[in-house]
Amino acid sequence: MSSLATEFPVRSIRDRAQFVAQVVSWLKGTSYSTILDRPHETDLHGDTAHLRSKSGEELRFREFCEGGSLTAIGCRHDFPDNEGRVWRTEAVLRRDTPVSGQDLIRVRTQCLAKHHDARVSFPRKPYLIKALLNDNWGGTDGDLSVSDVPVWLADTVEALNAAHAATIGAATKHLPVVYVSAVGTSKWVLDAKQIEKLAFDLGGIAHVVVEPNSAFSFRLRDLTGGVNAYGGTIAVSAPGRGIIRQARLGFRAPDPEELLVFVRNTATNLRTQMPTEGWDWTELQEQALRLQRERDRNKLSVADMDALYKEEVVNLKEKIVQLEEQISSRTEQESAEEEDQSLLGILGKKLGSEIYRGEFADRLRMAVLDCLSRAEQTGLDDRSKFVLGVIADGLPLSPELGELLDDLKRATKDPKKVASELTSLLARHGYREKSDNRHIRLEPKSGYDGLDNITVPKTPSDSRGLINLRKQVERTLGIARLSE
């Protein structure tokens, strides 16, 4: 079994017919469903409507009403294919949820094997979600509106605060945020069309927020204490938790298309495993059956009551299977995260902080290339050369290295501003001011072992002195050779 699940706020829906109409429109718009080819409109009325075609396709509706008003309504659609599988889509609308007070819709789609040898595939996001968003059903999720288009941040204080909230997990309550950092002005590792496609694919599953430029990243870095994504990194932030996963070009995603797929799958898996406030189909069934049993206790015959109990048992068995699947999927996700962090994650814990994101990988790359350049002299075997070559290819230079080198050039252009600009720049990359007399002395902060002190003259002699100062800083940081 393989499943995808999400839930998100929708605008207030007071009419049962609106929900049914959305489901009918969705199924009539498909090329494969025949369940609605012949039924009359009356077949969809009632709180337990059930349609079944000759091919085995089924559509069920279930309602739950309290105090004479609609509390929840849901549907389950089963479509058997020719490969021994059943594609199941469930959608439940729960009104006025107790925690958020919003109407929430929970959608879950599964691929179920009817035979032991059937090949189970991971289900795609059901078109029902796209249809709901196209019809403006998307509600407000914290600070963001539920939609399938990216949020392009402007370079403003308000946008900076919004980016801060997204980074620490305070911007939303129900959906994760995918934060796309910049590598320049209106430039990202994904192009604009890829970002729009990512937002479209994740509509109803996650919000996609895009920062305007790399200068915005530095201001956000100061605001968040350096935990933000920057330099082309794409982060996935969970509500109430903040960033839980970051992705960049490298081993796992060597090109932008693979990076897009990786981020989309990461966000989808996260939303599938997140806690729920809405109801899924089994919860709706459980509540409706309990209410029916209590309400009609004195009206039902012994046979009817027995049938009701049997239906409840079947529903509880489904719920057990669903919970077992959730436990299994979380274990797999945890293993993937451990694997993803295996080498560089361990290095980060042992070595402390990076002076820029991707520093440790860049230094490993330099060491590998240096070793390969002397392979013939040292008699390195072919197997080791092959392994090291693959590692070098899988460790592209971090874009942040180029940004830091460019920033150093800009900071050492004007002799009147060099002291303040260079001090400010190095403060973002592991240094703090130790003393300020005729020269400014900078020392590495705690957690940046291996860095030496840097002395910044307040008035360099000439342009040549500025160049020498920049090169001296590059050598002290150990970044002069990294880009070679």
Coordinates of C-alpha atoms in Angstrom, one line a residue:
M1 CA 0.0 0.0 0.0
S2 CA 1.2 3.5 -0.8
S3 CA -0.6 6.7 0.1
L4 CA -0.6 10.5 -0.1
A5 CA -2.6 12.7 2.4
T6 CA -3.1 16.3 3.0
E7 CA -5.5 18.7 4.7
F8 CA -6.0 22.4 4.4
P9 CA -8.4 25.2 5.3
V10 CA -11.2 26.0 2.9
R11 CA -13.7 28.8 2.8
S12 CA -16.8 28.3 4.8
I13 CA -19.1 25.7 3.1
R14 CA -22.6 25.6 4.4
D15 CA -24.3 23.5 1.7
R16 CA -23.9 19.8 1.3
A17 CA -24.7 20.2 -2.4
Q18 CA -21.5 22.2 -3.0
F19 CA -19.3 19.3 -1.8
V20 CA -21.3 16.7 -3.9
A21 CA -21.1 19.0 -6.9
Q22 CA -17.3 19.2 -6.6
V23 CA -16.9 15.4 -6.5
V24 CA -19.3 14.9 -9.4
S25 CA -17.5 17.5 -11.5
W26 CA -14.1 15.9 -10.6
L27 CA -15.2 12.4 -11.7
K28 CA -17.0 13.6 -14.8
G29 CA -13.9 15.4 -15.9
T30 CA -11.8 12.2 -15.8
S31 CA -11.2 10.0 -18.8
Y32 CA -11.4 6.8 -16.9
S33 CA -14.4 7.0 -14.5
T34 CA -17.8 5.6 -15.6
I35 CA -19.5 5.6 -12.2
L36 CA -21.7 8.6 -13.1
D37 CA -22.6 7.7 -16.6
R38 CA -26.1 6.3 -15.7
P39 CA -27.2 7.2 -12.1
H40 CA -30.0 9.6 -11.5
E41 CA -29.6 12.7 -9.4
T42 CA -31.6 11.0 -6.6
D43 CA -28.9 8.3 -6.3
L44 CA -26.6 10.9 -4.7
H45 CA -29.0 12.0 -2.0
G46 CA -29.1 10.7 1.5
D47 CA -26.4 10.5 4.1
T48 CA -25.1 7.0 2.9
A49 CA -25.3 7.2 -0.9
H50 CA -23.5 4.3 -2.6
L51 CA -22.9 3.8 -6.3
R52 CA -21.3 0.7 -7.9
S53 CA -20.6 0.1 -11.6
K54 CA -20.2 -3.3 -13.3
S55 CA -16.5 -2.8 -13.5
G56 CA -16.2 -2.7 -9.7
E57 CA -15.8 1.1 -9.5
E58 CA -17.5 2.5 -6.4
L59 CA -18.5 5.9 -5.0
R60 CA -19.7 6.4 -1.5
F61 CA -20.9 9.4 0.4
R62 CA -21.2 9.7 4.2
E63 CA -22.6 12.6 6.3
F64 CA -22.4 13.4 10.0
C65 CA -24.9 15.9 11.5
E66 CA -25.1 17.2 15.0
G67 CA -27.9 19.4 16.3
G68 CA -29.6 19.4 12.9
S69 CA -26.6 21.0 11.2
L70 CA -23.9 19.5 8.9
T71 CA -20.7 18.7 10.8
A72 CA -18.9 16.7 8.2
I73 CA -19.4 15.1 4.8
G74 CA -17.1 12.9 2.9
C75 CA -16.7 10.6 -0.1
R76 CA -14.7 7.5 -1.0
H77 CA -14.0 6.6 -4.6
D78 CA -12.5 3.2 -5.6
F79 CA -11.3 2.6 -9.1
P80 CA -9.9 -0.8 -10.0
D81 CA -7.3 -0.9 -12.9
N82 CA -6.1 -3.7 -15.2
E83 CA -3.0 -4.4 -13.2
G84 CA -4.6 -5.8 -10.0
R85 CA -4.7 -2.5 -8.2
V86 CA -7.4 -0.2 -6.7
W87 CA -6.9 3.5 -6.7
R88 CA -8.7 4.9 -3.8
T89 CA -9.4 8.6 -3.2
E90 CA -11.1 9.9 0.0
A91 CA -12.1 13.4 0.8
V92 CA -13.7 14.6 4.0
L93 CA -14.9 18.2 4.7
R94 CA -15.1 18.9 8.5
R95 CA -16.8 22.2 9.4
D96 CA -15.8 24.5 12.3
T97 CA -13.0 22.3 13.6
P98 CA -12.5 22.7 17.4
V99 CA -8.9 23.9 17.4
S100 CA -8.7 26.3 14.5
G101 CA -12.4 27.0 14.1
Q102 CA -12.0 26.7 10.3
D103 CA -13.5 24.4 7.8
L104 CA -10.9 21.8 6.8
I105 CA -10.8 19.3 4.0
R106 CA -8.7 16.2 4.3
V107 CA -7.8 14.3 1.1
R108 CA -6.1 11.0 1.0
T109 CA -5.3 8.8 -2.0
Q110 CA -4.0 5.3 -2.0
C111 CA -2.8 2.6 -4.3
L112 CA -4.0 -0.8 -3.0
A113 CA -2.9 -4.2 -4.3
K114 CA -5.7 -6.7 -4.9
H115 CA -3.2 -9.5 -5.6
H116 CA 0.1 -10.3 -3.9
D117 CA 2.0 -9.8 -7.2
A118 CA 0.4 -6.5 -8.1
R119 CA 2.9 -3.6 -8.5
V120 CA 2.1 -0.8 -6.2
S121 CA 2.9 2.7 -7.3
F122 CA 3.0 6.0 -5.3
P123 CA -0.2 7.9 -6.0
R124 CA -0.2 11.3 -7.6
K125 CA -2.0 14.3 -6.1
P126 CA -5.7 13.8 -7.0
Y127 CA -7.2 16.2 -9.5
L128 CA -9.9 16.9 -6.9
I129 CA -7.5 19.1 -5.0
K130 CA -6.7 21.1 -8.2
A131 CA -10.4 21.4 -8.9
L132 CA -11.1 22.8 -5.4
L133 CA -8.3 25.4 -5.7
N134 CA -9.4 26.4 -9.2
D135 CA -12.9 27.0 -7.8
N136 CA -11.4 29.2 -5.0
W137 CA -12.1 26.8 -2.2
G138 CA -8.7 27.5 -0.7
G139 CA -8.9 29.2 2.7
T140 CA -6.3 31.0 4.9
D141 CA -3.6 29.0 6.5
G142 CA -2.0 31.3 9.1
D143 CA -0.3 34.1 7.2
L144 CA -0.7 32.5 3.7
S145 CA -3.6 31.7 1.4
V146 CA -3.9 28.1 0.2
S147 CA -3.2 28.1 -3.6
D148 CA -1.1 26.5 -6.3
V149 CA 0.9 29.6 -7.3
P150 CA 4.2 30.7 -5.6
V151 CA 4.4 33.6 -3.2
W152 CA 7.0 36.0 -4.7
L153 CA 8.3 38.1 -1.9
A154 CA 9.1 41.7 -2.4
D155 CA 12.3 43.3 -1.0
T156 CA 10.4 45.0 2.0
V157 CA 10.5 44.9 5.7
E158 CA 7.0 43.2 5.7
A159 CA 8.3 40.5 3.4
L160 CA 11.4 40.0 5.5
N161 CA 9.1 39.4 8.6
A162 CA 7.1 37.0 6.5
A163 CA 10.2 35.1 5.5
H164 CA 11.3 35.0 9.1
A165 CA 8.0 33.5 10.1
A166 CA 8.2 30.9 7.4
T167 CA 11.7 29.9 8.4
I168 CA 10.9 29.3 12.1
G169 CA 7.5 27.6 11.3
A170 CA 5.3 30.4 12.5
A171 CA 3.7 31.4 9.2
T172 CA 1.3 28.5 8.8
K173 CA -0.7 26.0 10.8
H174 CA -1.6 23.2 8.4
L175 CA 0.7 23.1 5.4
P176 CA 4.6 23.1 5.2
V177 CA 6.4 25.9 3.5
V178 CA 8.9 25.4 0.8
Y179 CA 11.3 28.3 0.9
V180 CA 13.4 29.0 -2.3
S181 CA 16.4 31.1 -1.6
A182 CA 18.1 33.3 -4.2
V183 CA 21.5 33.3 -5.8
G184 CA 21.3 36.8 -7.1
T185 CA 18.6 39.4 -8.0
S186 CA 15.6 37.5 -9.2
K187 CA 17.8 34.5 -9.8
W188 CA 17.4 31.0 -8.3
V189 CA 18.8 27.5 -8.9
L190 CA 15.3 26.7 -10.4
D191 CA 14.1 29.0 -13.1
A192 CA 10.7 30.8 -12.8
K193 CA 8.8 28.2 -14.8
Q194 CA 10.2 25.4 -12.6
I195 CA 9.2 27.3 -9.4
E196 CA 5.7 27.8 -10.8
K197 CA 5.5 24.1 -11.6
L198 CA 6.7 23.2 -8.1
A199 CA 4.0 25.4 -6.6
F200 CA 1.3 23.9 -8.9
D201 CA 2.4 20.4 -8.0
L202 CA 2.3 21.2 -4.3
G203 CA -1.0 23.2 -4.3
G204 CA -2.9 22.0 -1.3
I205 CA 0.1 20.2 0.0
A206 CA 2.6 23.0 0.7
H207 CA 3.1 26.7 0.2
V208 CA 6.0 27.8 -2.0
V209 CA 7.7 31.1 -0.9
V210 CA 10.4 32.7 -3.1
E211 CA 12.8 35.3 -1.8
P212 CA 13.7 38.3 -4.1
N213 CA 17.5 38.4 -4.0
S214 CA 20.7 37.3 -2.1
A215 CA 20.9 40.6 -0.1
F216 CA 17.5 39.7 1.3
S217 CA 19.1 36.4 2.5
F218 CA 21.7 38.1 4.5
R219 CA 19.2 40.3 6.3
L220 CA 17.1 37.2 7.0
R221 CA 20.2 35.4 8.2
D222 CA 20.8 38.2 10.8
L223 CA 17.1 38.0 11.8
T224 CA 17.1 34.2 12.2
G225 CA 20.5 33.7 13.7
G226 CA 21.8 31.9 10.6
V227 CA 19.2 29.1 10.4
N228 CA 17.6 30.3 7.2
A229 CA 18.1 28.9 3.7
Y230 CA 20.3 31.0 1.4
G231 CA 22.6 30.8 -1.6
G232 CA 20.3 28.6 -3.7
T233 CA 19.3 26.2 -1.0
I234 CA 15.7 25.2 -0.8
A235 CA 14.3 24.5 2.6
V236 CA 11.2 22.7 3.8
S237 CA 9.7 24.2 7.0
A238 CA 7.1 22.5 9.1
P239 CA 4.4 24.4 11.1
G240 CA 5.5 24.9 14.6
R241 CA 8.9 23.4 14.0
G242 CA 10.7 25.4 11.4
I243 CA 13.2 24.1 8.8
I244 CA 13.5 20.3 9.0
R245 CA 15.1 19.6 5.6
Q246 CA 17.3 21.5 3.2
A247 CA 18.2 20.6 -0.4
R248 CA 20.7 21.9 -2.8
L249 CA 22.5 20.8 -5.9
G250 CA 24.8 17.9 -5.1
F251 CA 24.9 14.2 -4.7
R252 CA 21.2 13.7 -4.1
A253 CA 20.1 16.2 -6.7
P254 CA 22.8 16.8 -9.3
D255 CA 20.6 19.0 -11.6
P256 CA 17.7 21.4 -11.1
E257 CA 15.1 18.9 -12.4
E258 CA 16.1 16.3 -9.8
L259 CA 16.2 18.9 -7.1
L260 CA 12.7 19.9 -8.0
V261 CA 11.5 16.2 -7.7
F262 CA 13.4 15.8 -4.4
V263 CA 11.8 18.9 -2.9
R264 CA 8.4 18.0 -4.1
N265 CA 8.6 14.4 -2.7
T266 CA 10.1 15.7 0.6
A267 CA 7.2 18.2 1.1
T268 CA 4.6 15.6 0.1
N269 CA 6.0 13.0 2.5
L270 CA 6.1 15.5 5.3
R271 CA 2.4 16.6 4.8
T272 CA 1.3 13.0 4.6
Q273 CA 2.9 12.2 8.0
M274 CA 1.8 15.4 9.8
P275 CA -0.8 15.3 12.6
T276 CA -4.3 15.9 11.5
E277 CA -7.1 18.1 12.8
G278 CA -9.6 17.2 10.1
W279 CA -11.2 13.8 9.7
D280 CA -10.3 11.1 7.3
W281 CA -12.8 8.6 6.0
T282 CA -12.4 6.0 8.7
E283 CA -12.9 8.7 11.4
L284 CA -16.0 10.0 9.7
Q285 CA -17.3 6.4 9.4
E286 CA -16.7 5.8 13.1
Q287 CA -18.4 8.9 14.2
A288 CA -21.4 8.4 11.9
L289 CA -21.9 4.7 12.8
R290 CA -21.7 5.5 16.5
L291 CA -24.3 8.3 16.2
Q292 CA -26.5 6.0 14.1
R293 CA -26.3 3.2 16.7
E294 CA -27.1 5.6 19.6
R295 CA -29.8 7.4 17.8
D296 CA -31.7 4.4 16.4
R297 CA -31.0 2.0 19.2
N298 CA -34.7 1.4 19.9
K299 CA -35.7 1.4 16.2
L300 CA -33.2 -1.2 14.8
S301 CA -33.9 -4.9 14.6
V302 CA -31.4 -7.4 16.0
A303 CA -30.3 -8.1 12.4
D304 CA -29.9 -4.4 11.6
M305 CA -27.9 -3.8 14.8
D306 CA -25.7 -6.8 14.0
A307 CA -25.0 -5.5 10.5
L308 CA -24.1 -2.1 12.0
Y309 CA -21.6 -3.7 14.4
K310 CA -20.1 -5.6 11.6
E311 CA -19.6 -2.4 9.6
E312 CA -18.0 -0.8 12.6
V313 CA -15.6 -3.7 12.9
V314 CA -14.6 -3.5 9.2
N315 CA -14.0 0.3 9.6
L316 CA -11.8 -0.3 12.7
K317 CA -9.7 -2.8 10.8
E318 CA -9.2 -0.3 8.0
K319 CA -8.1 2.3 10.7
I320 CA -5.6 -0.2 12.1
V321 CA -4.1 -0.8 8.7
Q322 CA -3.9 3.0 8.1
L323 CA -2.1 3.5 11.4
E324 CA 0.4 0.7 10.7
E325 CA 1.1 2.3 7.3
Q326 CA 1.7 5.7 9.0
I327 CA 4.2 4.1 11.4
S328 CA 6.0 2.4 8.6
S329 CA 6.2 5.5 6.4
R330 CA 7.6 7.6 9.3
T331 CA 10.3 5.0 9.9
E332 CA 11.3 5.1 6.3
Q333 CA 11.4 8.9 6.3
E334 CA 13.6 8.9 9.4
S335 CA 16.0 6.4 7.8
A336 CA 16.2 8.6 4.7
E337 CA 17.0 11.7 6.8
E338 CA 19.7 9.8 8.6
E339 CA 21.2 8.6 5.3
D340 CA 21.0 12.2 3.9
Q341 CA 22.9 13.6 6.9
S342 CA 25.3 10.6 7.3
L343 CA 28.7 12.3 6.3
L344 CA 28.3 16.1 6.2
G345 CA 25.9 16.0 9.1
I346 CA 28.4 14.2 11.2
L347 CA 31.1 16.6 10.1
G348 CA 28.9 19.5 11.1
K349 CA 28.5 18.1 14.6
K350 CA 32.2 17.5 15.0
L351 CA 33.5 20.6 13.4
G352 CA 31.1 23.3 14.5
S353 CA 29.7 26.1 12.3
E354 CA 30.5 26.7 8.6
I355 CA 31.7 30.2 7.7
Y356 CA 29.4 29.9 4.7
R357 CA 26.9 27.2 3.8
G358 CA 28.6 24.4 1.9
E359 CA 32.1 25.2 3.3
F360 CA 32.8 21.7 4.5
A361 CA 31.7 20.1 1.2
D362 CA 34.0 22.6 -0.7
R363 CA 37.0 21.7 1.5
L364 CA 36.3 18.0 1.0
R365 CA 36.2 18.6 -2.8
M366 CA 39.5 20.5 -2.7
A367 CA 41.1 17.7 -0.8
V368 CA 39.8 15.1 -3.2
L369 CA 41.0 17.0 -6.2
D370 CA 44.4 17.6 -4.6
C371 CA 44.7 13.9 -4.0
L372 CA 43.7 13.1 -7.6
S373 CA 46.2 15.6 -9.0
R374 CA 49.0 13.6 -7.3
A375 CA 47.6 10.2 -8.0
E376 CA 50.3 9.1 -10.4
Q377 CA 53.1 10.4 -8.0
T378 CA 51.6 8.6 -5.0
G379 CA 50.7 5.4 -6.9
L380 CA 47.0 5.7 -6.1
D381 CA 45.1 2.6 -7.2
D382 CA 42.4 2.8 -10.0
R383 CA 39.6 1.9 -7.6
S384 CA 40.4 4.8 -5.3
K385 CA 40.8 7.1 -8.2
F386 CA 37.3 6.1 -9.5
V387 CA 35.7 6.6 -6.1
L388 CA 37.3 9.9 -5.5
G389 CA 36.4 11.1 -9.0
V390 CA 32.7 10.3 -8.3
I391 CA 32.9 12.2 -5.0
A392 CA 34.4 15.2 -6.7
D393 CA 31.7 15.2 -9.4
G394 CA 29.1 14.9 -6.7
L395 CA 30.4 17.9 -4.8
P396 CA 29.9 21.0 -7.0
L397 CA 31.2 24.3 -5.7
S398 CA 28.8 25.9 -3.3
P399 CA 27.3 29.1 -4.8
E400 CA 27.8 30.8 -1.4
L401 CA 31.6 30.6 -2.0
G402 CA 31.3 32.7 -5.1
E403 CA 29.1 35.1 -3.2
L404 CA 31.6 35.5 -0.4
L405 CA 34.4 36.1 -2.8
D406 CA 32.4 38.8 -4.6
D407 CA 31.4 40.3 -1.3
L408 CA 35.1 40.6 -0.3
K409 CA 35.8 42.4 -3.6
R410 CA 33.0 44.9 -3.0
A411 CA 34.0 45.4 0.6
T412 CA 37.6 46.3 -0.3
K413 CA 36.9 48.8 -3.1
D414 CA 36.6 52.1 -1.2
P415 CA 39.5 52.9 1.3
K416 CA 37.1 55.2 3.2
K417 CA 34.6 52.4 3.8
V418 CA 36.8 49.3 3.9
A419 CA 37.0 49.1 7.6
S420 CA 33.3 49.2 8.3
E421 CA 32.2 47.1 5.4
L422 CA 34.8 44.4 5.8
T423 CA 34.1 44.2 9.6
S424 CA 30.4 44.0 8.9
L425 CA 31.0 41.3 6.2
L426 CA 33.3 39.1 8.4
A427 CA 30.8 39.4 11.3
R428 CA 28.4 37.3 9.1
H429 CA 31.1 34.7 8.5
G430 CA 32.4 33.7 11.9
Y431 CA 34.2 36.8 13.3
R432 CA 33.7 39.3 16.0
E433 CA 35.5 42.6 16.8
K434 CA 38.2 42.2 19.5
S435 CA 39.7 45.7 19.6
D436 CA 39.5 49.0 17.8
N437 CA 42.6 51.2 18.0
R438 CA 44.7 52.2 15.0
H439 CA 43.6 48.9 13.4
I440 CA 40.5 46.8 13.9
R441 CA 41.3 43.4 15.2
L442 CA 38.9 40.5 14.5
E443 CA 38.9 37.1 16.2
P444 CA 36.9 34.0 15.3
K445 CA 33.7 33.3 17.3
S446 CA 33.3 30.2 19.4
G447 CA 32.7 27.2 17.2
Y448 CA 34.9 28.3 14.3
D449 CA 38.1 26.5 15.3
G450 CA 41.0 26.7 12.8
L451 CA 40.5 30.3 11.8
D452 CA 43.2 32.9 12.6
N453 CA 42.7 36.5 13.7
I454 CA 42.4 39.2 11.1
T455 CA 43.6 42.8 11.3
V456 CA 41.8 45.4 9.3
P457 CA 43.6 48.8 8.8
K458 CA 41.3 51.8 9.0
T459 CA 43.1 53.6 6.2
P460 CA 44.9 51.3 3.6
S461 CA 47.7 53.1 1.7
D462 CA 46.4 52.7 -1.9
S463 CA 44.5 50.5 -4.3
R464 CA 47.2 47.9 -4.2
G465 CA 46.9 47.9 -0.4
L466 CA 43.2 47.1 -0.8
I467 CA 43.9 44.2 -3.1
N468 CA 46.6 42.8 -0.8
L469 CA 44.1 43.1 2.2
R470 CA 41.5 41.2 0.3
K471 CA 43.9 38.4 -0.7
Q472 CA 45.2 38.2 2.9
V473 CA 41.6 37.8 4.2
E474 CA 41.0 35.1 1.5
R475 CA 44.1 33.2 2.7
T476 CA 43.2 33.5 6.3
L477 CA 39.7 32.2 5.7
G478 CA 41.3 29.4 3.6
I479 CA 39.0 30.1 0.6
A480 CA 41.6 31.2 -1.9
R481 CA 42.2 27.7 -3.3
L482 CA 38.7 26.3 -3.0
S483 CA 37.5 27.7 -6.3
E484 CA 40.5 26.5 -8.3

